[in-house]
Coordinates of C-alpha atoms in Angstrom, one line a residue:
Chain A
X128 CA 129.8 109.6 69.5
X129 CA 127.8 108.0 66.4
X130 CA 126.3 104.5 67.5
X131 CA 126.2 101.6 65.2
X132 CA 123.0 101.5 65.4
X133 CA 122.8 105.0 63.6
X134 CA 125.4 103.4 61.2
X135 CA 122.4 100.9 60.6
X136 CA 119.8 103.1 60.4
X137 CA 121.5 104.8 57.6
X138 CA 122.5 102.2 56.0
X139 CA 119.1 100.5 55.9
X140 CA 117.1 103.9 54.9
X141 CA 119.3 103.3 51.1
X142 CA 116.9 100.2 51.0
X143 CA 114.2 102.7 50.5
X144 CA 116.0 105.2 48.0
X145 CA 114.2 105.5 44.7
X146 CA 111.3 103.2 45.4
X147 CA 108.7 105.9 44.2
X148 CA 105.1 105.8 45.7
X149 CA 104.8 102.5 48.1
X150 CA 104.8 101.7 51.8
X151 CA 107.8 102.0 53.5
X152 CA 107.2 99.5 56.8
X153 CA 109.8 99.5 59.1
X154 CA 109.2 96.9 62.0
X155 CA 111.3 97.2 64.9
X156 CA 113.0 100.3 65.7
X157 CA 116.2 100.3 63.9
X158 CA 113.9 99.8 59.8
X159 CA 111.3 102.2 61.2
X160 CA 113.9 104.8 61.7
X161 CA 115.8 104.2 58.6
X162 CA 112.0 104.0 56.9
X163 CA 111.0 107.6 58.7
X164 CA 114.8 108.7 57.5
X165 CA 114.8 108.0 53.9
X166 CA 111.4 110.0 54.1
X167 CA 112.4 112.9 55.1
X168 CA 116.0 113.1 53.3
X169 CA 116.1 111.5 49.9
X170 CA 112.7 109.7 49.0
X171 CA 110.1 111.8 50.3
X172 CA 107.6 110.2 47.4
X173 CA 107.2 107.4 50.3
X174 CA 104.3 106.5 51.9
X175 CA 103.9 105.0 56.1
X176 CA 101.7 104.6 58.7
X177 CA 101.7 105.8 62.1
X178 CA 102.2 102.2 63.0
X179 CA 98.7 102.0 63.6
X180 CA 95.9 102.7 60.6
X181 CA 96.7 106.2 59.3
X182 CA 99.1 107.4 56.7
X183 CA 101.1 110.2 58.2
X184 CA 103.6 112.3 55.9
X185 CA 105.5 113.6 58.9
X186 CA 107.0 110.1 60.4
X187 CA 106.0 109.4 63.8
X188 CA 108.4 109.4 66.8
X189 CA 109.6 106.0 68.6
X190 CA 108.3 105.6 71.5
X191 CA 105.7 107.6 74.1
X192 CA 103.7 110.2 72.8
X193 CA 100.6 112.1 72.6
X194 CA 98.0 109.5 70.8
X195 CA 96.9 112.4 68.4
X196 CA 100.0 113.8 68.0
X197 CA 100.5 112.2 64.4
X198 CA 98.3 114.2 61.5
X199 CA 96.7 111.7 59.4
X200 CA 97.0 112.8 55.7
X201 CA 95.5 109.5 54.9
X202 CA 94.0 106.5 56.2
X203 CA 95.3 102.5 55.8
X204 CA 93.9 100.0 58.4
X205 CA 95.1 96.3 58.1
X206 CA 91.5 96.2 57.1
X207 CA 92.6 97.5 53.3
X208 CA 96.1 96.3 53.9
X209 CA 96.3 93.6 51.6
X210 CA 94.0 95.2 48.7
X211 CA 95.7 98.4 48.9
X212 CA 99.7 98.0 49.5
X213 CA 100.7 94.0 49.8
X214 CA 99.0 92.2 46.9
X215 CA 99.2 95.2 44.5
X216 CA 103.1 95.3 45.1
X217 CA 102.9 99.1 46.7
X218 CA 105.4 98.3 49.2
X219 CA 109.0 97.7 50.6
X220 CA 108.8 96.0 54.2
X221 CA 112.0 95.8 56.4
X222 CA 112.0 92.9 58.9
X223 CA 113.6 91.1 61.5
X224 CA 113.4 87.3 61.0
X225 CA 114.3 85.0 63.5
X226 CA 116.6 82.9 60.6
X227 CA 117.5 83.2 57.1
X228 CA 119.5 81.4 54.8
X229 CA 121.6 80.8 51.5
X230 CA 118.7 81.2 50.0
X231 CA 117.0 83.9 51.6
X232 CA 114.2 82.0 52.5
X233 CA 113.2 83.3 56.4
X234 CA 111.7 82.2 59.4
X235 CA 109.4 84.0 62.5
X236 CA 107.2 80.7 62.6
X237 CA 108.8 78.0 64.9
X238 CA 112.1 76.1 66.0
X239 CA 112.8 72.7 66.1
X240 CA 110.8 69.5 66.6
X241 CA 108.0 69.2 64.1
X242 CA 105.2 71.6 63.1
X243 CA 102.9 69.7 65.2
X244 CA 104.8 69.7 67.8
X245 CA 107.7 72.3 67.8
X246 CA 110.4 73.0 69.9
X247 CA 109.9 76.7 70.3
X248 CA 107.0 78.3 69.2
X249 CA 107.8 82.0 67.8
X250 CA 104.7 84.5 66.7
X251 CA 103.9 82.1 63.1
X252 CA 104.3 83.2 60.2
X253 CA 102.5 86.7 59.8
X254 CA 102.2 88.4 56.2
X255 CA 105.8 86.7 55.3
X256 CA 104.6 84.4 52.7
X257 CA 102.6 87.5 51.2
X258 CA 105.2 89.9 51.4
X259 CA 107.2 88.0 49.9
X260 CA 105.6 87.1 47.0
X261 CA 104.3 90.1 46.2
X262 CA 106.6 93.1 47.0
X263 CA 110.0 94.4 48.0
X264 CA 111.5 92.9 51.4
X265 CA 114.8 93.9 53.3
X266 CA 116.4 92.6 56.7
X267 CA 118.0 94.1 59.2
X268 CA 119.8 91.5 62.1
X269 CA 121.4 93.5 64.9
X270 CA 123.2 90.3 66.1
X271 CA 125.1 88.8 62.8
X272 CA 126.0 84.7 63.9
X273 CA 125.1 81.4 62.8
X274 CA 122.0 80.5 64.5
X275 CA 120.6 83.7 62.4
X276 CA 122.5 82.9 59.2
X277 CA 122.0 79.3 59.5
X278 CA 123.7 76.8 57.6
X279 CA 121.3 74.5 55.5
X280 CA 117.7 75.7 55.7
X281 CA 115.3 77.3 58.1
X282 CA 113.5 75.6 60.1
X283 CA 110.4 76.8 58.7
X284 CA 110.2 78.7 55.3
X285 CA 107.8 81.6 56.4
X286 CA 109.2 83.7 53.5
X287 CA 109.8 82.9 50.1
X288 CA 113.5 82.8 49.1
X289 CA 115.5 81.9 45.6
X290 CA 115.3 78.0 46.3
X291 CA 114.7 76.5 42.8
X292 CA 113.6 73.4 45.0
X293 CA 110.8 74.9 47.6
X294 CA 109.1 76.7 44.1
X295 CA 106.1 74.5 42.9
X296 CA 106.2 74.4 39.3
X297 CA 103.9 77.1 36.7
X298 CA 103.7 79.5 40.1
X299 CA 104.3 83.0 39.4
X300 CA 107.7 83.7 41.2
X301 CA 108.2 87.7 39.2
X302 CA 107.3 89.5 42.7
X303 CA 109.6 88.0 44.7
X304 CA 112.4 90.4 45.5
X305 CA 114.9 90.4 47.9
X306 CA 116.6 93.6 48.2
X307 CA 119.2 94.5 51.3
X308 CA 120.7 92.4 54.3
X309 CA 122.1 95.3 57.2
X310 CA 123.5 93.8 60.2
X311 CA 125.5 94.9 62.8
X312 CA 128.6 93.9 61.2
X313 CA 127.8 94.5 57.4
X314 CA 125.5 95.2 54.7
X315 CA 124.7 92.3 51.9
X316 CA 122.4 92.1 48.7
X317 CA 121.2 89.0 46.6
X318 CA 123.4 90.0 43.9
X319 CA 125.9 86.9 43.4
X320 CA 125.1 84.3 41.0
X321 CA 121.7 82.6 41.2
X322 CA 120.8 84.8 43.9
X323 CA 123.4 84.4 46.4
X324 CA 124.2 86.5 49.0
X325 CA 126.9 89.1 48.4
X326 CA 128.6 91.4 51.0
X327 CA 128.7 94.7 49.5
X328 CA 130.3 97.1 52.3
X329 CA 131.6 96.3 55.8
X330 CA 131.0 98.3 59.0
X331 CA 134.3 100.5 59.7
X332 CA 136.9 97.6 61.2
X333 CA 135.0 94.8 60.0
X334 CA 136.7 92.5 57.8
X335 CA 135.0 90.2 55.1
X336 CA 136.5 86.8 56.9
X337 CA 134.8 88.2 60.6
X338 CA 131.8 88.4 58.7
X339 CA 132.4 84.9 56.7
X340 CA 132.9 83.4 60.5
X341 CA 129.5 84.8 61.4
X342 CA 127.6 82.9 59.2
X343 CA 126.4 79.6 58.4
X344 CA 126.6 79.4 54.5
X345 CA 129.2 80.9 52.0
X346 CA 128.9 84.7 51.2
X347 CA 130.0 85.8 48.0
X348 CA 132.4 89.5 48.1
X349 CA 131.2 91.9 46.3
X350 CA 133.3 95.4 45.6
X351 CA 133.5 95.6 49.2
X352 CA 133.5 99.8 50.5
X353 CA 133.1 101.1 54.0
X354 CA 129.6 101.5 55.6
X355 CA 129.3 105.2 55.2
X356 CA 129.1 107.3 58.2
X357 CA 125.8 109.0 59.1
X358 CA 126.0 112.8 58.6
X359 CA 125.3 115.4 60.9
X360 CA 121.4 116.0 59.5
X361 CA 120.9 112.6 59.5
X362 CA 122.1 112.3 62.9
X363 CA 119.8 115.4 63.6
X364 CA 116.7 113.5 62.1
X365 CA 117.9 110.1 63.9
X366 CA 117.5 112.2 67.5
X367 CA 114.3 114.1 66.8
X368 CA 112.6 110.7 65.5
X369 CA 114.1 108.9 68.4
X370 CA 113.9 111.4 71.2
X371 CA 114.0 108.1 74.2
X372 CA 116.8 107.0 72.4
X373 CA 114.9 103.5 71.6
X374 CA 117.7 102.7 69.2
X375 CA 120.7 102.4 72.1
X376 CA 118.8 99.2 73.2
X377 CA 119.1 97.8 70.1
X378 CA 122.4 96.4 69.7
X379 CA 124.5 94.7 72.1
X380 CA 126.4 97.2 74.6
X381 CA 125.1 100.3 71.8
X382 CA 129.1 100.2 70.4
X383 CA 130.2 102.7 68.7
X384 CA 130.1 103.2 64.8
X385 CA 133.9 103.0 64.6
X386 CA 135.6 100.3 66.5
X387 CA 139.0 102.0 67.1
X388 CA 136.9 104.6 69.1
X389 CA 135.4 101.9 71.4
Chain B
X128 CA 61.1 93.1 64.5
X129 CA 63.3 89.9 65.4
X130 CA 64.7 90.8 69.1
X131 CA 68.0 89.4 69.1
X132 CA 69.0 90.5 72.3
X133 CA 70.7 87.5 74.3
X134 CA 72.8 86.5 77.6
X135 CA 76.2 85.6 77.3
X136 CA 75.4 82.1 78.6
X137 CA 72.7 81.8 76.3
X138 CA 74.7 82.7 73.1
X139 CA 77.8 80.3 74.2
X140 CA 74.6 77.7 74.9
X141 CA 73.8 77.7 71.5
X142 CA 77.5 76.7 71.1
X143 CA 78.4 72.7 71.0
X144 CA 81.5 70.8 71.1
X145 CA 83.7 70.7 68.3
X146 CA 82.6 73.8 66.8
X147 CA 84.4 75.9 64.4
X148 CA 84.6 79.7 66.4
X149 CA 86.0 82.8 65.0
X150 CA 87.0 85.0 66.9
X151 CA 87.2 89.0 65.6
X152 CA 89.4 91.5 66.3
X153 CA 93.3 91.2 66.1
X154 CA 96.4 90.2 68.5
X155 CA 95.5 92.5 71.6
X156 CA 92.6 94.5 69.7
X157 CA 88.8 94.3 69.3
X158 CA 88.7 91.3 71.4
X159 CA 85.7 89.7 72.6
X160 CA 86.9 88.6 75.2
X161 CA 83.5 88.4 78.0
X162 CA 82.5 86.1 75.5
X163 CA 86.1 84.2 75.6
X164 CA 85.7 83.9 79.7
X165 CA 82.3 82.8 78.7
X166 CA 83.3 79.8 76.9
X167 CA 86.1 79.5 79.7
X168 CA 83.4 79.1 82.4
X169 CA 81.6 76.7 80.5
X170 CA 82.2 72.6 79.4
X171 CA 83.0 73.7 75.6
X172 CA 85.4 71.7 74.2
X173 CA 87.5 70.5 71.4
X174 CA 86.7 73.3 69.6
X175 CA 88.5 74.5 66.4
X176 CA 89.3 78.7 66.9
X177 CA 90.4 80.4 63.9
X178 CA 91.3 83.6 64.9
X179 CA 94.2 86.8 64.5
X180 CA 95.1 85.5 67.6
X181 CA 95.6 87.5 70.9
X182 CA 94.8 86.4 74.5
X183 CA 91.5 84.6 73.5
X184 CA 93.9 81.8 71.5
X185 CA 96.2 81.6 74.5
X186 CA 93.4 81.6 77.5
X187 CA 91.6 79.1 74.9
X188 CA 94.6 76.4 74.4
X189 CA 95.7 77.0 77.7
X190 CA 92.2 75.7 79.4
X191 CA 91.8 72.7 77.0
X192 CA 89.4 74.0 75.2
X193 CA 91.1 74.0 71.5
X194 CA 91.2 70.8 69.5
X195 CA 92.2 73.0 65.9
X196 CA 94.1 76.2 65.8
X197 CA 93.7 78.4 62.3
X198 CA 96.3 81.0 62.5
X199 CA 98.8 83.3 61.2
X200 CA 100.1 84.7 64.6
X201 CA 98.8 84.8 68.0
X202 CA 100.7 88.3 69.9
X203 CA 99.9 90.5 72.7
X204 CA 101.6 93.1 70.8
X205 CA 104.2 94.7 73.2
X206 CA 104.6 91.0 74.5
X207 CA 105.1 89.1 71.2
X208 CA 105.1 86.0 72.4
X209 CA 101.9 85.0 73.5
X210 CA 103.4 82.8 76.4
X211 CA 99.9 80.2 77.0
X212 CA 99.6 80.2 73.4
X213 CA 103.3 78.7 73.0
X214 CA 103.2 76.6 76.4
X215 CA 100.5 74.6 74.2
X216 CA 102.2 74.6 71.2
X217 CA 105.3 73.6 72.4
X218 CA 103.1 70.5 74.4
X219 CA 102.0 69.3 71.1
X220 CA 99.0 70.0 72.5
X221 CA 96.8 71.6 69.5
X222 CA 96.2 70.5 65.7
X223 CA 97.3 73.4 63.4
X224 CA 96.9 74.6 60.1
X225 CA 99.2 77.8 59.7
X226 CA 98.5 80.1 57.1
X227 CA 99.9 83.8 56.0
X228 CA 97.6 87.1 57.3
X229 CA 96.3 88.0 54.0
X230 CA 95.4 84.1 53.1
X231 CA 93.2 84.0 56.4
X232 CA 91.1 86.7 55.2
X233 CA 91.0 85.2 51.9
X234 CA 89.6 82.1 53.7
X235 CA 86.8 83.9 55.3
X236 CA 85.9 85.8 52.0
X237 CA 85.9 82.4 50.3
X238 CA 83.5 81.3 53.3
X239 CA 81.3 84.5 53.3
X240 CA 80.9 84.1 49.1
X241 CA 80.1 80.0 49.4
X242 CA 83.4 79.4 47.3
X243 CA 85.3 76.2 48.4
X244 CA 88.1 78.0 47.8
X245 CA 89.8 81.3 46.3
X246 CA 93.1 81.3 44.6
X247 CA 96.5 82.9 45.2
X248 CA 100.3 82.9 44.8
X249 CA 100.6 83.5 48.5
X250 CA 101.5 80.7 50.0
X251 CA 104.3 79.4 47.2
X252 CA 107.2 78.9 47.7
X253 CA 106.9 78.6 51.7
X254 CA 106.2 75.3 54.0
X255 CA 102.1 76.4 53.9
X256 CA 100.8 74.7 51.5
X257 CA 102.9 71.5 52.7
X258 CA 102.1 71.9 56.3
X259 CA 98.7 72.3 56.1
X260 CA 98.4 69.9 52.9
X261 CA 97.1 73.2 50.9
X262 CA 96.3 72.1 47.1
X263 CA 97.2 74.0 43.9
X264 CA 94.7 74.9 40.8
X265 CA 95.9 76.0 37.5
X266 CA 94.4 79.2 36.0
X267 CA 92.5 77.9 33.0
X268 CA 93.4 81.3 30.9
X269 CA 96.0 81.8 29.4
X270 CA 99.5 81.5 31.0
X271 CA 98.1 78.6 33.1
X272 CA 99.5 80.4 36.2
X273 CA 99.6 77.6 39.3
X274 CA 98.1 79.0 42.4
X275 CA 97.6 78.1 46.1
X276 CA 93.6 77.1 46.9
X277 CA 93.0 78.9 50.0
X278 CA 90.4 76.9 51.7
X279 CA 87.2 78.5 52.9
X280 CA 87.2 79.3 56.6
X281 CA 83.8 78.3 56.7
X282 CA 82.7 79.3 60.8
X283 CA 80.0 77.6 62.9
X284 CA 79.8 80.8 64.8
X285 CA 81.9 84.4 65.1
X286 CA 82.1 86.5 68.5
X287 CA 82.5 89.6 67.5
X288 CA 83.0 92.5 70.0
X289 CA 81.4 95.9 68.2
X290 CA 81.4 99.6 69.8
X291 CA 77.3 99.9 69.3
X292 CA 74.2 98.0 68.4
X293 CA 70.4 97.9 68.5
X294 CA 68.9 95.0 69.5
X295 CA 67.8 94.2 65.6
X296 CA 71.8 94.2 65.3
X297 CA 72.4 97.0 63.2
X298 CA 75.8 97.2 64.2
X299 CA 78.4 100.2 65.0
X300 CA 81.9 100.1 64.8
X301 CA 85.0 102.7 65.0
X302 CA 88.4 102.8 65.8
X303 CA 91.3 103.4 63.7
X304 CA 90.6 100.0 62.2
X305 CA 88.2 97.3 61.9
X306 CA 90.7 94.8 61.2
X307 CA 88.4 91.7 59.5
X308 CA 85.5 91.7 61.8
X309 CA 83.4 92.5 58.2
X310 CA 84.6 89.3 57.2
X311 CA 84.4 87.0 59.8
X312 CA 80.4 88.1 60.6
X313 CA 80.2 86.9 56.9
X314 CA 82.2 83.8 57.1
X315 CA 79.9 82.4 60.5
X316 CA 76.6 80.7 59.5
X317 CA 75.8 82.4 63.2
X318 CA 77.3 85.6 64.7
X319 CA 76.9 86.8 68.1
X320 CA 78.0 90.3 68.9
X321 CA 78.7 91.9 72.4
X322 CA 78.7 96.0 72.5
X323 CA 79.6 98.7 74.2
X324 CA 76.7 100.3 73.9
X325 CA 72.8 99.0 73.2
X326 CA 70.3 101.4 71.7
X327 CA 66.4 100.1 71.2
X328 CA 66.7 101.7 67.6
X329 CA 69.6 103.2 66.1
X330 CA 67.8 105.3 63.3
X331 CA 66.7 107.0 67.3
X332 CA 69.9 107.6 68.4
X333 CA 72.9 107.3 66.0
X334 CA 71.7 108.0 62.4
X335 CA 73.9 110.2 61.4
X336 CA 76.7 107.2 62.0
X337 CA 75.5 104.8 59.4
X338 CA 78.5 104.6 57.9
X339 CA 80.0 102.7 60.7
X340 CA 77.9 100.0 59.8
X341 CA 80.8 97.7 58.9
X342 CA 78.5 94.5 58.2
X343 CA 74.7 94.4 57.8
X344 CA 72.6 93.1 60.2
X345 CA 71.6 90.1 58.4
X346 CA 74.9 89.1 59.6
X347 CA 74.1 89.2 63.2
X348 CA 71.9 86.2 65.1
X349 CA 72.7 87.6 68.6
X350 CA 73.7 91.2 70.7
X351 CA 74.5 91.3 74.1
X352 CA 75.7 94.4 76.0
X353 CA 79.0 94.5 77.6
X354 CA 80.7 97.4 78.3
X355 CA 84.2 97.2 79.1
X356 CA 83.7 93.5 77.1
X357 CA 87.0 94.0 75.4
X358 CA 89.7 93.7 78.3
X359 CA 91.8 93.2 78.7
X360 CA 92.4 93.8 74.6
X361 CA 92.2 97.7 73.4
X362 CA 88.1 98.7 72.0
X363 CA 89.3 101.7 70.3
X364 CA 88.1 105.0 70.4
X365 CA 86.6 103.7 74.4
X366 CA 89.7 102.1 75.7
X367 CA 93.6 101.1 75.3
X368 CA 94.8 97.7 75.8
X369 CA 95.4 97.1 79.8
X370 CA 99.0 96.0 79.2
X371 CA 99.4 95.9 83.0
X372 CA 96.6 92.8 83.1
X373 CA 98.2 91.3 79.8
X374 CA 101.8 91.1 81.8
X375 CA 100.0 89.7 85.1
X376 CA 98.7 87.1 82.5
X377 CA 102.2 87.1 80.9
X378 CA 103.9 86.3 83.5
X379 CA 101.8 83.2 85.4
X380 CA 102.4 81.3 82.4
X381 CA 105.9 81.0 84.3
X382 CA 104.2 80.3 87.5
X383 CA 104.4 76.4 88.1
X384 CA 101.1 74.8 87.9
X385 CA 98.7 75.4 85.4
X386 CA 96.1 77.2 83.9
X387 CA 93.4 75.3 87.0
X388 CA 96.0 77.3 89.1
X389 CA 95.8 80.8 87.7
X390 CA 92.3 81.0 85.6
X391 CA 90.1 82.6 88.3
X392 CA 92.2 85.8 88.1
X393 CA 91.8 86.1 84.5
X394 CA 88.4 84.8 83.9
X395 CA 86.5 85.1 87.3
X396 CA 83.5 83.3 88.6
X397 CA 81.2 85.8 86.7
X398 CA 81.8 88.5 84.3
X399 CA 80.8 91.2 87.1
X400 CA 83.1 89.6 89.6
X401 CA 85.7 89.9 86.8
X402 CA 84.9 93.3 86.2
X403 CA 84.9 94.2 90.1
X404 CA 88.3 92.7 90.4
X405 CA 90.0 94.6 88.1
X406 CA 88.6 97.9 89.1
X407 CA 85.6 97.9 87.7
X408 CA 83.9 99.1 83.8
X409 CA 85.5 102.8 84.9
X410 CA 88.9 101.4 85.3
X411 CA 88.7 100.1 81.5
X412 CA 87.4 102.9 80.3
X413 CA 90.1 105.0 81.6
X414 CA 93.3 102.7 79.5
X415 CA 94.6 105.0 77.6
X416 CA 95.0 104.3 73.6
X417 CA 97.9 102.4 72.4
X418 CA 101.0 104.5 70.8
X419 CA 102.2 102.1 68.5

């Protein structure tokens, strides 16, 4: 039976259709799949790592393998990283943040209390504020709810968003570019007005107001479609690029793509 | 030639109170982390770390030692949440200033180059530049583009942890990546380097390796050797991260008590009673690479 998460993967490999010669970075295993996916069906002009330092044109597996299994056809340590794909706009990153909002501002920093003292302490902010500013970014949440699509702000704007307010006048705003939202529920862009977050297809037996329930701010409807299923090749790829099934733990209970099957 | 071969307690004695350290390497990776248990066996304190934080941050704040943290993450990789690093954090225990990856670097460039500052966009448009009161210059070409001033991360000293060096300090280092070690030797008006491996005179042994001479070794005030100085943090290509010590370390942050409680099994009395009690320099050697 096709898994959600395989409905996700699919879904979030489109995010990577058409964007020529950049780094794909998928972080987590449902965007690294969908990354390694859209490689090896309909954009094979992208570039990735082994997750590592080396740029591999055969996507690496999830999970255990042999260390020299992956042939390097090129070679991009963290130590170029910034010179060669995140400052120069030569990449599309898909991420998991810990919140986002109206605004698609996100946060991996810190929850509650102050910054000098916070409530929870997450990992800080990473390469967020320079993603953000400088190339393509994407998100995939495997648990759509409020405490992830907050209402108001984040707690701590890690990533730049289209908040006319947070922008510091004369700054150079022209790389920030948020692209797709996938969750397990639906997938959204930043195509309403000013920026605002659209849903633009539903997971099959997922209706607009479920997903307007699971969220903390107003979503505009877009043409709303179905997710589409993943196809048998795709599902073929899926498997051989997830061979412990990594992506089964992903999502809550692994549901099935369709409800009406569960 | 200057001999700039050293003891780890006399490179952290020429270390004093409310010093600015850097620390090399990244998250789990490249760690020096004798010279971390050094420090932790020692009366250093209320230092400022900046650092691509791993196990040194959280071993660090967790023993008092850290007045100032500059970061963009601290992460044990497979465990993301560095858990002594957070216990601190969420004490209110340490002053912060919280910048993105690619700024840090930029920091220690502007450092290494005697710049107060470079410029950037990263940064706008986030809670940096607020946080960590981060000013603004305008570009005076034209468009008059307003830009983040990323402080220099100007360093007191760097420990660095390198794969081989000579005792002048021509320096060795491999691995899939180097991460900003370059930088950070740059940035530190003194750097002190453990290796894997000393050799009297490279040009003797290793010439035809050159290339992995990632910094010059104008760049390097002291070399001590310490095989197996890495753990429990990955030296690639010699050794994996020990993710087996890093979940033992993991998990006593849950442990009542504190760090008092727990530190002798992750810092020892001595660094060859540490070594011993994990199975010894073999044991390390034998961690297999990370699959990431």
């Amino acid at each position: 039976m096709v898994t959600l998460a395989e409905l996700c993967i699919v879904a979030c490999s489109e995010a990577f259709r058409g964007n020529g010669e950049v780094i794909a970075t998928g972080v987590g295993p449902v965007p690294r799949l969908a990354a390694s996916l859209a490689k090896l069906t309909h954009s094979p002009e992208l570039m990735m790592t082994d997750g590592e330092a080396y740029l591999v044109e055969d996507p690496v597996p999830l999970g255990p393998r042999g260390y020299d299994d992956r042939k390097a056809a090129g070679h991009l340590p963290f130590s170029r990283f910034f010179d060669s794909a995140v400052w120069t706009g030569r990449r599309h990153a898909m991420v998991t943040p810990t919140q986002i909002d109206r605004f698609g501002q996100i946060n991996l920093s810190q929850l509650g209390g102050t910054h000098k003292h916070p409530k929870t302490q997450m990992l800080g902010v990473r390469g967020f504020p320079g993603n953000t500013i400088y190339h393509p970014n994407s998100f995939f949440f495997p648990a759509h709810g409020p405490r992830v699509f907050v209402e108001g702000e984040v707690d701590m704007v890690s990533g730049v968003g289209y908040n006319p307010a947070k922008r510091i006048a004369g700054g150079n705003y022209t790389g920030v570019d948020l692209r797709l939202i996938v969750t397990n529920l639906c997938v959204m862009d930043f195509g309403g007005r000013g920026n605002a977050v659209r849903v633009v297809s539903l997971h099959p037996g997922v209706t607009f107001d479920e997903v307007q329930a699971a969220t903390g701010f107003a979503l505009e409807k877009g043409e709303l479609a179905e997710t589409a299923m993943p196809t048998d090749e795709q599902l073929a790829i899926i498997n051989r690029l997830d061979p412990h099934n990594i992506r089964g733990s992903v999502i809550k209970d692994n549901p099935p793509a369709k409800r009406s099957a569960a | 030639m200057l001999d700039k071969r050293m003891t780890p307690a006399e490179i952290v004695g020429e270390l004093r109170d409310g010093m600015t350290l850097g620390i090399g390497g990244w998250g789990p990776r490249r760690k020096p982390m004798a010279l971390v248990r050094e420090i932790l066996r020692s009366d250093l304190k209320d230092l400022t770390i900046a650092a691509y934080g791993g196990a040194d941050v959280g071993m660090l704040c967790a023993a008092g030692k850290v007045k100032k943290l500059v970061f963009a993450f601290v992460s044990l990789d497979a465990i993301p949440l560095e858990p002594w690093f957070r216990k601190a954090r969420e004490a209110g225990q340490i002053e912060v200033l919280e910048v993105d990856e690619g700024m840090f670097q930029w920091g220690l460039k502007a450092a290494a180059f005697g710049l107060p500052f470079l410029p950037t966009r990263v940064g706008l448009g986030t809670d940096l530049a607020e946080l960590g009161d981060l000013k603004t210059v305008q570009s005076p070409y034209e468009g008059g583009e307003t830009l983040i001033a990323m402080p220099a991360l100007k360093l007191d000293a760097a420990l660095l942890h390198v794969n081989r060096s000579d005792w002048r300090g021509n320096v060795q280092l491999f691995g899939a990546d180097v991460y900003y070690d370059e930088w950070f030797a740059k940035a530190a008006a003194k750097t002190y380097v453990s290796c894997e491996e000393l050799v009297d005179k490279m040009e003797d042994h290793y010439p035809e390796q050159a290339q992995a001479n990632v910094f010059e070794r104008c760049f390097v005030s002291g070399v001590v050797e310490i095989a197996g100085g890495a753990h429990p943090s990955s030296m690639p290509p010699l050794y994996g991260p020990d993710m087996k010590a890093f979940k033992a370390y993991a998990d006593s942050a849950r442990e009542p008590g504190n760090w008092a409680k727990v530190s002798d099994r992750f810092v020892g009395a001595d660094e060859a009673s540490y070594l011993a009690s994990i199975g010894g320099k073999e044991a390390v050697m034998q961690t297999p690479l990370a699959i990431y």
